[in-house]
PDB file of C-alpha atoms in Angstrom:
ATOM      1  CA  MET A  18     -33.399-163.713  54.411  1.00 44.00           C
ATOM      2  CA  PHE A  19     -34.518-160.121  55.223  1.00 42.00           C
ATOM      3  CA  ARG A  20     -32.817-160.484  58.796  1.00 47.00           C
ATOM      4  CA  LEU A  21     -29.425-161.716  57.127  1.00 44.00           C
ATOM      5  CA  ARG A  22     -29.371-158.710  54.548  1.00 50.00           C
ATOM      6  CA  ILE A  23     -29.626-156.281  57.590  1.00 50.00           C
ATOM      7  CA  THR A  24     -26.731-158.352  59.520  1.00 58.00           C
ATOM      8  CA  ILE A  25     -24.499-157.574  56.804  1.00 56.00           C
ATOM      9  CA  THR A  26     -25.512-154.201  56.003  1.00 52.00           C
ATOM     10  CA  GLN A  27     -24.872-153.281  59.752  1.00 50.00           C
ATOM     11  CA  TYR A  28     -21.589-155.032  59.767  1.00 48.00           C
ATOM     12  CA  ALA A  29     -20.535-153.431  56.585  1.00 49.00           C
ATOM     13  CA  CYS A  30     -21.188-149.914  57.944  1.00 49.00           C
ATOM     14  CA  PHE A  31     -19.388-151.062  61.739  1.00 48.00           C
ATOM     15  CA  VAL A  32     -16.135-151.709  59.189  1.00 45.00           C
ATOM     16  CA  PHE A  33     -16.368-148.562  57.228  1.00 44.00           C
ATOM     17  CA  PHE A  34     -16.752-146.700  60.499  1.00 46.00           C
ATOM     18  CA  CYS A  35     -14.036-148.419  62.146  1.00 46.00           C
ATOM     19  CA  LEU A  36     -11.724-147.626  58.980  1.00 45.00           C
ATOM     20  CA  LEU A  37     -12.682-144.044  59.019  1.00 41.00           C
ATOM     21  CA  PHE A  38     -12.196-143.867  62.638  1.00 43.00           C
ATOM     22  CA  PHE A  39      -8.376-145.231  62.307  1.00 44.00           C
ATOM     23  CA  SER A  40      -7.724-143.011  59.230  1.00 44.00           C
ATOM     24  CA  VAL A  41      -8.906-139.799  61.227  1.00 40.00           C
ATOM     25  CA  SER A  42      -6.767-141.003  64.335  1.00 43.00           C
ATOM     26  CA  THR A  43      -3.734-141.997  62.480  1.00 41.00           C
ATOM     27  CA  LEU A  44      -4.213-138.595  60.410  1.00 39.00           C
ATOM     28  CA  SER A  45      -4.654-136.533  63.906  1.00 42.00           C
ATOM     29  CA  ALA A  46      -1.528-138.490  65.443  1.00 39.00           C
ATOM     30  CA  ARG A  47       0.677-136.974  62.485  1.00 44.00           C
ATOM     31  CA  GLU A  48      -0.602-133.753  63.151  1.00 49.00           C
ATOM     32  CA  LEU A  49       0.225-133.723  66.417  1.00 49.00           C
ATOM     33  CA  VAL A  50       3.895-134.471  65.967  1.00 49.00           C
ATOM     34  CA  PRO A  51       5.359-130.936  65.872  1.00 58.00           C
ATOM     35  CA  PRO A  52       6.849-130.177  61.903  1.00 60.00           C
ATOM     36  CA  THR A  53      10.117-129.820  63.341  1.00 56.00           C
ATOM     37  CA  LEU A  54      10.340-133.347  64.706  1.00 60.00           C
ATOM     38  CA  ARG A  55       9.156-134.288  61.484  1.00 70.00           C
ATOM     39  CA  GLU A  56      12.305-133.342  59.962  1.00 80.00           C
ATOM     40  CA  VAL A  57      14.322-134.853  62.136  1.00 93.00           C
ATOM     41  CA  GLY A  58      16.217-138.120  62.112  1.00 94.00           C
ATOM     42  CA  VAL A  59      19.324-140.265  60.652  1.00 96.00           C
ATOM     43  CA  SER A  60      19.796-141.512  57.041  1.00 96.00           C
ATOM     44  CA  GLU A  61      22.382-144.182  57.008  1.00 96.00           C
ATOM     45  CA  ASN A  62      24.858-143.741  54.580  1.00 97.00           C
ATOM     46  CA  ILE A  63      26.844-146.967  55.043  1.00 96.00           C
ATOM     47  CA  GLY A  64      30.210-147.099  52.833  1.00 96.00           C
ATOM     48  CA  ARG A  65      29.784-143.178  51.949  1.00 97.00           C
ATOM     49  CA  SER A  66      33.057-141.046  52.483  1.00 97.00           C
ATOM     50  CA  ILE A  67      32.551-137.944  53.894  1.00 98.00           C
ATOM     51  CA  SER A  68      34.325-134.752  53.046  1.00 98.00           C
ATOM     52  CA  LEU A  69      37.568-134.837  55.035  1.00 98.00           C
ATOM     53  CA  ASP A  70      38.947-131.308  53.355  1.00 98.00           C
ATOM     54  CA  LEU A  71      36.459-129.252  56.085  1.00 98.00           C
ATOM     55  CA  SER A  72      37.810-126.975  58.392  1.00 98.00           C
ATOM     56  CA  PHE A  73      36.702-126.595  62.207  1.00 98.00           C
ATOM     57  CA  LEU A  74      38.605-124.974  65.121  1.00 98.00           C
ATOM     58  CA  ASN A  75      39.113-127.392  68.033  1.00 98.00           C
ATOM     59  CA  GLU A  76      39.018-126.963  71.875  1.00 97.00           C
ATOM     60  CA  LYS A  77      42.286-125.350  71.791  1.00 96.00           C
ATOM     61  CA  ASN A  78      41.111-122.726  69.423  1.00 97.00           C
ATOM     62  CA  GLU A  79      43.291-124.131  66.782  1.00 98.00           C
ATOM     63  CA  ARG A  80      42.323-124.567  63.369  1.00 98.00           C
ATOM     64  CA  VAL A  81      42.341-127.937  61.628  1.00 98.00           C
ATOM     65  CA  LEU A  82      40.759-130.224  59.134  1.00 98.00           C
ATOM     66  CA  LEU A  83      38.800-133.431  59.464  1.00 98.00           C
ATOM     67  CA  SER A  84      41.600-134.980  57.608  1.00 97.00           C
ATOM     68  CA  ASP A  85      44.125-134.427  60.530  1.00 97.00           C
ATOM     69  CA  TYR A  86      41.910-137.001  62.289  1.00 97.00           C
ATOM     70  CA  PHE A  87      42.129-139.959  60.089  1.00 96.00           C
ATOM     71  CA  GLY A  88      44.696-141.842  57.950  1.00 90.00           C
ATOM     72  CA  GLU A  89      45.871-143.939  60.834  1.00 87.00           C
ATOM     73  CA  GLU A  90      45.011-147.716  61.290  1.00 90.00           C
ATOM     74  CA  LYS A  91      42.303-146.350  63.502  1.00 95.00           C
ATOM     75  CA  ALA A  92      38.519-146.188  63.590  1.00 97.00           C
ATOM     76  CA  VAL A  93      36.883-142.744  64.356  1.00 98.00           C
ATOM     77  CA  ILE A  94      33.730-142.201  66.364  1.00 98.00           C
ATOM     78  CA  ILE A  95      31.835-138.990  65.433  1.00 98.00           C
ATOM     79  CA  ASN A  96      29.474-137.787  68.210  1.00 98.00           C
ATOM     80  CA  LEU A  97      27.456-134.818  66.233  1.00 98.00           C
ATOM     81  CA  ALA A  98      26.228-132.399  69.630  1.00 97.00           C
ATOM     82  CA  TYR A  99      25.939-128.868  70.728  1.00 97.00           C
ATOM     83  CA  TYR A 100      27.287-127.754  73.603  1.00 97.00           C
ATOM     84  CA  SER A 101      24.532-125.389  75.115  1.00 94.00           C
ATOM     85  CA  CYS A 102      22.315-128.391  74.833  1.00 95.00           C
ATOM     86  CA  PRO A 103      20.368-128.757  78.199  1.00 93.00           C
ATOM     87  CA  MET A 104      20.175-132.315  78.400  1.00 94.00           C
ATOM     88  CA  LEU A 105      20.253-134.895  75.313  1.00 96.00           C
ATOM     89  CA  CYS A 106      23.753-134.350  74.279  1.00 97.00           C
ATOM     90  CA  HIS A 107      24.894-134.856  77.784  1.00 97.00           C
ATOM     91  CA  LEU A 108      23.200-137.953  77.644  1.00 97.00           C
ATOM     92  CA  VAL A 109      24.784-139.298  74.691  1.00 97.00           C
ATOM     93  CA  ALA A 110      28.017-138.092  75.248  1.00 97.00           C
ATOM     94  CA  GLN A 111      27.898-139.893  78.947  1.00 97.00           C
ATOM     95  CA  GLY A 112      26.729-142.828  77.502  1.00 97.00           C
ATOM     96  CA  LEU A 113      29.579-142.823  74.988  1.00 98.00           C
ATOM     97  CA  VAL A 114      32.594-142.591  77.896  1.00 97.00           C
ATOM     98  CA  THR A 115      30.312-145.562  79.758  1.00 97.00           C
ATOM     99  CA  ALA A 116      30.720-147.587  76.920  1.00 97.00           C
ATOM    100  CA  LEU A 117      34.332-146.851  75.939  1.00 97.00           C
ATOM    101  CA  LYS A 118      35.412-147.079  79.774  1.00 96.00           C
ATOM    102  CA  GLU A 119      34.399-150.651  79.535  1.00 96.00           C
ATOM    103  CA  LEU A 120      36.157-151.570  76.333  1.00 96.00           C
ATOM    104  CA  PRO A 121      39.575-154.087  76.068  1.00 94.00           C
ATOM    105  CA  PHE A 122      41.622-151.317  74.477  1.00 92.00           C
ATOM    106  CA  GLN A 123      42.232-147.572  75.457  1.00 93.00           C
ATOM    107  CA  ILE A 124      40.977-144.700  73.663  1.00 95.00           C
ATOM    108  CA  GLY A 125      43.709-144.066  71.355  1.00 95.00           C
ATOM    109  CA  THR A 126      45.134-146.977  70.606  1.00 94.00           C
ATOM    110  CA  ARG A 127      42.094-148.127  68.280  1.00 95.00           C
ATOM    111  CA  TYR A 128      40.040-145.431  67.980  1.00 97.00           C
ATOM    112  CA  ASP A 129      39.782-141.942  68.187  1.00 97.00           C
ATOM    113  CA  VAL A 130      36.930-139.948  69.256  1.00 98.00           C
ATOM    114  CA  LEU A 131      35.552-136.357  67.835  1.00 98.00           C
ATOM    115  CA  SER A 132      32.403-134.784  68.873  1.00 98.00           C
ATOM    116  CA  VAL A 133      31.470-131.629  66.492  1.00 98.00           C
ATOM    117  CA  SER A 134      28.806-128.921  67.359  1.00 98.00           C
ATOM    118  CA  ILE A 135      26.193-128.443  65.018  1.00 98.00           C
ATOM    119  CA  ASP A 136      25.754-125.047  66.371  1.00 98.00           C
ATOM    120  CA  PRO A 137      27.605-122.556  64.568  1.00 97.00           C
ATOM    121  CA  GLN A 138      27.232-119.982  67.563  1.00 97.00           C
ATOM    122  CA  ASP A 139      29.023-122.610  69.964  1.00 97.00           C
ATOM    123  CA  THR A 140      32.479-121.172  71.082  1.00 97.00           C
ATOM    124  CA  VAL A 141      35.668-122.675  71.948  1.00 97.00           C
ATOM    125  CA  ASP A 142      34.947-122.113  75.337  1.00 97.00           C
ATOM    126  CA  ASN A 143      32.142-124.500  75.327  1.00 97.00           C
ATOM    127  CA  ALA A 144      33.785-127.045  73.238  1.00 97.00           C
ATOM    128  CA  ALA A 145      36.667-126.803  76.333  1.00 97.00           C
ATOM    129  CA  ALA A 146      34.012-127.051  78.857  1.00 97.00           C
ATOM    130  CA  PHE A 147      32.738-130.184  76.873  1.00 97.00           C
ATOM    131  CA  GLU A 148      35.994-131.655  77.007  1.00 96.00           C
ATOM    132  CA  LYS A 149      36.800-130.952  80.695  1.00 96.00           C
ATOM    133  CA  LYS A 150      33.606-132.931  81.349  1.00 96.00           C
ATOM    134  CA  TYR A 151      33.774-136.036  79.307  1.00 97.00           C
ATOM    135  CA  ALA A 152      37.279-136.454  78.181  1.00 95.00           C
ATOM    136  CA  THR A 153      38.750-136.251  81.420  1.00 94.00           C
ATOM    137  CA  GLN A 154      36.726-139.388  82.819  1.00 95.00           C
ATOM    138  CA  PHE A 155      38.921-141.599  81.385  1.00 93.00           C
ATOM    139  CA  ASN A 156      41.859-143.448  83.618  1.00 84.00           C
ATOM    140  CA  ASP A 157      44.450-142.692  80.974  1.00 80.00           C
ATOM    141  CA  ASP A 158      45.447-138.736  81.338  1.00 82.00           C
ATOM    142  CA  THR A 159      46.437-139.039  77.553  1.00 87.00           C
ATOM    143  CA  ALA A 160      42.772-139.341  76.832  1.00 91.00           C
ATOM    144  CA  THR A 161      42.068-135.565  76.332  1.00 93.00           C
ATOM    145  CA  SER A 162      44.734-135.903  73.029  1.00 95.00           C
ATOM    146  CA  TYR A 163      42.263-138.606  71.217  1.00 96.00           C
ATOM    147  CA  TRP A 164      38.902-137.279  71.813  1.00 97.00           C
ATOM    148  CA  HIS A 165      38.757-133.811  70.269  1.00 97.00           C
ATOM    149  CA  PHE A 166      35.565-131.280  70.118  1.00 98.00           C
ATOM    150  CA  LEU A 167      35.058-129.123  67.153  1.00 98.00           C
ATOM    151  CA  THR A 168      33.533-125.917  66.252  1.00 98.00           C
ATOM    152  CA  GLY A 169      32.660-124.794  62.861  1.00 98.00           C
ATOM    153  CA  ASN A 170      30.903-122.523  60.390  1.00 98.00           C
ATOM    154  CA  PRO A 171      27.218-123.303  59.030  1.00 97.00           C
ATOM    155  CA  GLY A 172      28.720-124.697  55.695  1.00 98.00           C
ATOM    156  CA  ALA A 173      31.170-126.984  57.255  1.00 98.00           C
ATOM    157  CA  ILE A 174      28.451-128.249  59.742  1.00 98.00           C
ATOM    158  CA  GLU A 175      26.129-128.604  56.920  1.00 98.00           C
ATOM    159  CA  THR A 176      28.053-130.691  54.753  1.00 98.00           C
ATOM    160  CA  LEU A 177      29.223-132.784  57.325  1.00 98.00           C
ATOM    161  CA  THR A 178      25.790-133.420  58.720  1.00 98.00           C
ATOM    162  CA  SER A 179      25.003-134.063  55.133  1.00 98.00           C
ATOM    163  CA  ASP A 180      27.115-136.873  54.534  1.00 98.00           C
ATOM    164  CA  LEU A 181      26.474-138.587  57.563  1.00 98.00           C
ATOM    165  CA  GLY A 182      23.054-138.594  57.173  1.00 97.00           C
ATOM    166  CA  PHE A 183      22.255-136.627  60.559  1.00 97.00           C
ATOM    167  CA  ARG A 184      19.427-134.490  60.040  1.00 97.00           C
ATOM    168  CA  TYR A 185      18.211-131.884  62.695  1.00 96.00           C
ATOM    169  CA  ARG A 186      16.228-128.553  62.858  1.00 95.00           C
ATOM    170  CA  TYR A 187      16.675-125.651  65.009  1.00 93.00           C
ATOM    171  CA  ASN A 188      13.044-124.603  67.158  1.00 90.00           C
ATOM    172  CA  GLU A 189      13.159-120.729  67.335  1.00 90.00           C
ATOM    173  CA  LYS A 190      10.692-120.809  70.159  1.00 89.00           C
ATOM    174  CA  THR A 191      12.574-122.999  72.474  1.00 89.00           C
ATOM    175  CA  LYS A 192      15.994-121.737  71.224  1.00 90.00           C
ATOM    176  CA  GLN A 193      17.157-125.042  70.631  1.00 94.00           C
ATOM    177  CA  PHE A 194      18.067-127.984  68.288  1.00 95.00           C
ATOM    178  CA  ALA A 195      16.103-130.934  67.913  1.00 94.00           C
ATOM    179  CA  HIS A 196      17.914-134.158  66.977  1.00 95.00           C
ATOM    180  CA  SER A 197      18.365-137.689  66.933  1.00 94.00           C
ATOM    181  CA  ALA A 198      20.741-139.663  69.684  1.00 96.00           C
ATOM    182  CA  ALA A 199      23.162-141.205  67.507  1.00 97.00           C
ATOM    183  CA  ILE A 200      27.141-141.757  67.325  1.00 98.00           C
ATOM    184  CA  VAL A 201      28.542-143.031  63.883  1.00 98.00           C
ATOM    185  CA  ILE A 202      31.891-145.220  63.530  1.00 98.00           C
ATOM    186  CA  LEU A 203      33.955-144.525  60.504  1.00 98.00           C
ATOM    187  CA  THR A 204      36.813-146.395  58.656  1.00 97.00           C
ATOM    188  CA  PRO A 205      40.384-144.845  59.020  1.00 96.00           C
ATOM    189  CA  ASP A 206      39.954-143.241  55.350  1.00 95.00           C
ATOM    190  CA  GLY A 207      36.805-141.658  56.352  1.00 97.00           C
ATOM    191  CA  ASN A 208      34.156-143.886  55.254  1.00 97.00           C
ATOM    192  CA  ILE A 209      30.887-144.312  57.072  1.00 97.00           C
ATOM    193  CA  SER A 210      31.228-147.955  58.712  1.00 96.00           C
ATOM    194  CA  ARG A 211      28.425-147.800  61.479  1.00 97.00           C
ATOM    195  CA  TYR A 212      25.705-146.090  63.454  1.00 97.00           C
ATOM    196  CA  LEU A 213      24.925-146.848  67.170  1.00 97.00           C
ATOM    197  CA  TYR A 214      21.438-145.330  68.746  1.00 96.00           C
ATOM    198  CA  GLY A 215      20.386-144.354  71.905  1.00 95.00           C
ATOM    199  CA  ILE A 216      21.934-142.842  74.754  1.00 95.00           C
ATOM    200  CA  GLN A 217      23.269-145.809  76.333  1.00 95.00           C
ATOM    201  CA  TYR A 218      25.589-148.147  73.989  1.00 96.00           C
ATOM    202  CA  ASP A 219      26.670-152.130  74.791  1.00 96.00           C
ATOM    203  CA  PRO A 220      30.276-152.243  75.414  1.00 96.00           C
ATOM    204  CA  PHE A 221      30.086-155.141  73.024  1.00 95.00           C
ATOM    205  CA  ASP A 222      28.440-153.414  70.076  1.00 96.00           C
ATOM    206  CA  MET A 223      30.804-150.507  70.472  1.00 97.00           C
ATOM    207  CA  LYS A 224      33.689-153.167  70.244  1.00 95.00           C
ATOM    208  CA  MET A 225      32.385-154.745  66.942  1.00 94.00           C
ATOM    209  CA  GLY A 226      31.547-151.401  65.775  1.00 95.00           C
ATOM    210  CA  ILE A 227      35.210-150.493  66.164  1.00 96.00           C
ATOM    211  CA  ILE A 228      36.720-154.077  65.362  1.00 94.00           C
ATOM    212  CA  GLU A 229      34.556-153.871  61.958  1.00 94.00           C
ATOM    213  CA  ALA A 230      35.789-150.278  61.121  1.00 95.00           C
ATOM    214  CA  GLN A 231      39.486-151.214  61.593  1.00 91.00           C
ATOM    215  CA  ASN A 232      41.954-152.299  58.466  1.00 74.00           C
ATOM    216  CA  ARG A 233      40.904-156.283  58.339  1.00 68.00           C
ATOM    217  CA  ARG A 234      45.263-156.486  58.064  1.00 67.00           C
ATOM    218  CA  THR A 235      45.516-155.007  61.857  1.00 72.00           C
ATOM    219  CA  ILE A 236      42.856-157.008  63.686  1.00 74.00           C
ATOM    220  CA  SER A 237      43.585-160.225  65.610  1.00 76.00           C
ATOM    221  CA  SER A 238      42.898-163.455  64.168  1.00 72.00           C
ATOM    222  CA  ILE A 239      40.125-163.994  67.209  1.00 75.00           C
ATOM    223  CA  GLU A 240      38.579-160.512  66.087  1.00 73.00           C
ATOM    224  CA  ARG A 241      38.391-161.922  62.490  1.00 76.00           C
ATOM    225  CA  VAL A 242      36.595-165.227  63.912  1.00 78.00           C
ATOM    226  CA  LEU A 243      33.852-162.651  65.835  1.00 77.00           C
ATOM    227  CA  LEU A 244      33.250-160.654  62.676  1.00 74.00           C
ATOM    228  CA  PHE A 245      32.654-163.799  60.886  1.00 71.00           C
ATOM    229  CA  CYS A 246      30.180-164.624  63.696  1.00 84.00           C
ATOM    230  CA  TYR A 247      28.187-161.549  64.290  1.00 84.00           C
ATOM    231  CA  ASN A 248      26.566-159.595  61.960  1.00 82.00           C
ATOM    232  CA  TYR A 249      24.966-156.266  62.471  1.00 84.00           C
ATOM    233  CA  ASP A 250      21.242-156.545  62.492  1.00 87.00           C
ATOM    234  CA  PRO A 251      19.550-153.257  61.722  1.00 84.00           C
ATOM    235  CA  GLN A 252      16.093-154.393  63.247  1.00 85.00           C
ATOM    236  CA  THR A 253      17.356-154.619  66.875  1.00 87.00           C
ATOM    237  CA  ARG A 254      20.216-152.270  66.056  1.00 77.00           C
ATOM    238  CA  LYS A 255      22.460-154.849  67.595  1.00 85.00           C
ATOM    239  CA  TYR A 256      25.201-157.567  67.055  1.00 87.00           C
ATOM    240  CA  VAL A 257      23.988-160.580  66.660  1.00 85.00           C
ATOM    241  CA  VAL A 258      25.318-164.506  66.264  1.00 75.00           C
ATOM    242  CA  TYR A 259      25.265-164.985  62.895  1.00 67.00           C
ATOM    243  CA  ALA A 260      24.271-168.520  62.475  1.00 44.00           C
ATOM    244  CA  TYR A 261      25.271-169.477  59.308  1.00 38.00           C
ATOM    245  CA  GLY A 262      28.958-168.250  59.908  1.00 40.00           C
ATOM    246  CA  VAL A 263      28.872-170.046  63.142  1.00 40.00           C
ATOM    247  CA  MET A 264      27.794-173.396  61.064  1.00 44.00           C
ATOM    248  CA  ARG A 265      30.777-172.675  58.723  1.00 46.00           C
ATOM    249  CA  ILE A 266      33.006-172.644  61.645  1.00 41.00           C
ATOM    250  CA  GLY A 267      31.555-175.862  63.499  1.00 45.00           C
ATOM    251  CA  GLY A 268      31.602-177.616  59.986  1.00 48.00           C
ATOM    252  CA  GLY A 269      35.291-176.809  59.501  1.00 44.00           C
ATOM    253  CA  VAL A 270      35.995-177.652  62.784  1.00 46.00           C
ATOM    254  CA  THR A 271      34.136-180.896  62.574  1.00 56.00           C
ATOM    255  CA  LEU A 272      36.004-181.897  59.477  1.00 46.00           C
ATOM    256  CA  PHE A 273      39.329-181.044  60.576  1.00 44.00           C
ATOM    257  CA  LEU A 274      38.524-183.556  63.654  1.00 50.00           C
ATOM    258  CA  ILE A 275      37.384-186.412  61.020  1.00 53.00           C
ATOM    259  CA  VAL A 276      40.310-185.835  58.879  1.00 48.00           C
ATOM    260  CA  LEU A 277      42.769-185.906  61.906  1.00 53.00           C
ATOM    261  CA  SER A 278      40.872-189.133  63.410  1.00 55.00           C
ATOM    262  CA  PHE A 279      41.515-190.400  59.918  1.00 48.00           C
ATOM    263  CA  LEU A 280      44.961-189.512  59.860  1.00 52.00           C
ATOM    264  CA  TYR A 281      45.506-190.778  63.410  1.00 50.00           C
ATOM    265  CA  TYR A 282      43.713-194.448  62.659  1.00 49.00           C
ATOM    266  CA  MET A 283      46.424-194.616  59.362  1.00 56.00           C
ATOM    267  CA  LYS A 284      49.163-194.298  61.411  1.00 58.00           C
ATOM    268  CA  ILE A 285      47.964-197.104  63.818  1.00 65.00           C
ATOM    269  CA  LYS A 286      47.062-199.040  61.483  1.00 57.00           C
ATOM    270  CA  LYS A 287      50.630-199.045  59.441  1.00 61.00           C
ATOM    271  CA  ARG A 288      52.272-199.790  63.312  1.00 60.00           C
ATOM    272  CA  LYS A 289      50.202-203.148  63.016  1.00 58.00           C
TER     273      LYS A 289
END
């Protein structure tokens, strides 16, 4: 009996010290994350309207409003970046170009793209350099008419990033912005429809995001079926097969075939 008590006591102490070690380790891991990075991320504001009355300068040094790029029957992809970024922004922009070039429709037909700098110090020359590097990679020479590169004042930038749920911080030591790798797809009237993450984008996810953002009246019957059969999974951050939707379509087809077979049978029977 005495030996059993000792064993239980030792086991309890072991569990206690394990929990203590885990708690300290977790706390230490959190402390290792720089305070700047703790404040960086994306809060998805699906369905929220962005402020379309915000004023920016485009790559041609023209004063524009965000509303200038909305209102048509096209989705709008917003890529938040800063043009002096040493790496991440370039990876995101290049990943965007690669995915868009794989789409079955050309830039400007079903969607436009806006790259907006989060750095108030960025200039029109910086924006023009970004345009030359990325918007000119398309086979279509008119692509530069549908991918615009904007710079703005702190107020406009703060309002837009807040609307989009895009949280970033400036690091005084490195003189760089800490931010997430993500793009946002919006509806033609400026409502947030979908977020896609990373530096490489699956062309199918990009296609589905654009179709989903467009007005249902402007998409084809096949695209309506795709939207019915595929749903966006927030866990995998990809469009996946929607089993219930597929089952409903399968059930509808089966019922149609049964009715068709019955009518054919009745027709043959009447002839006899």
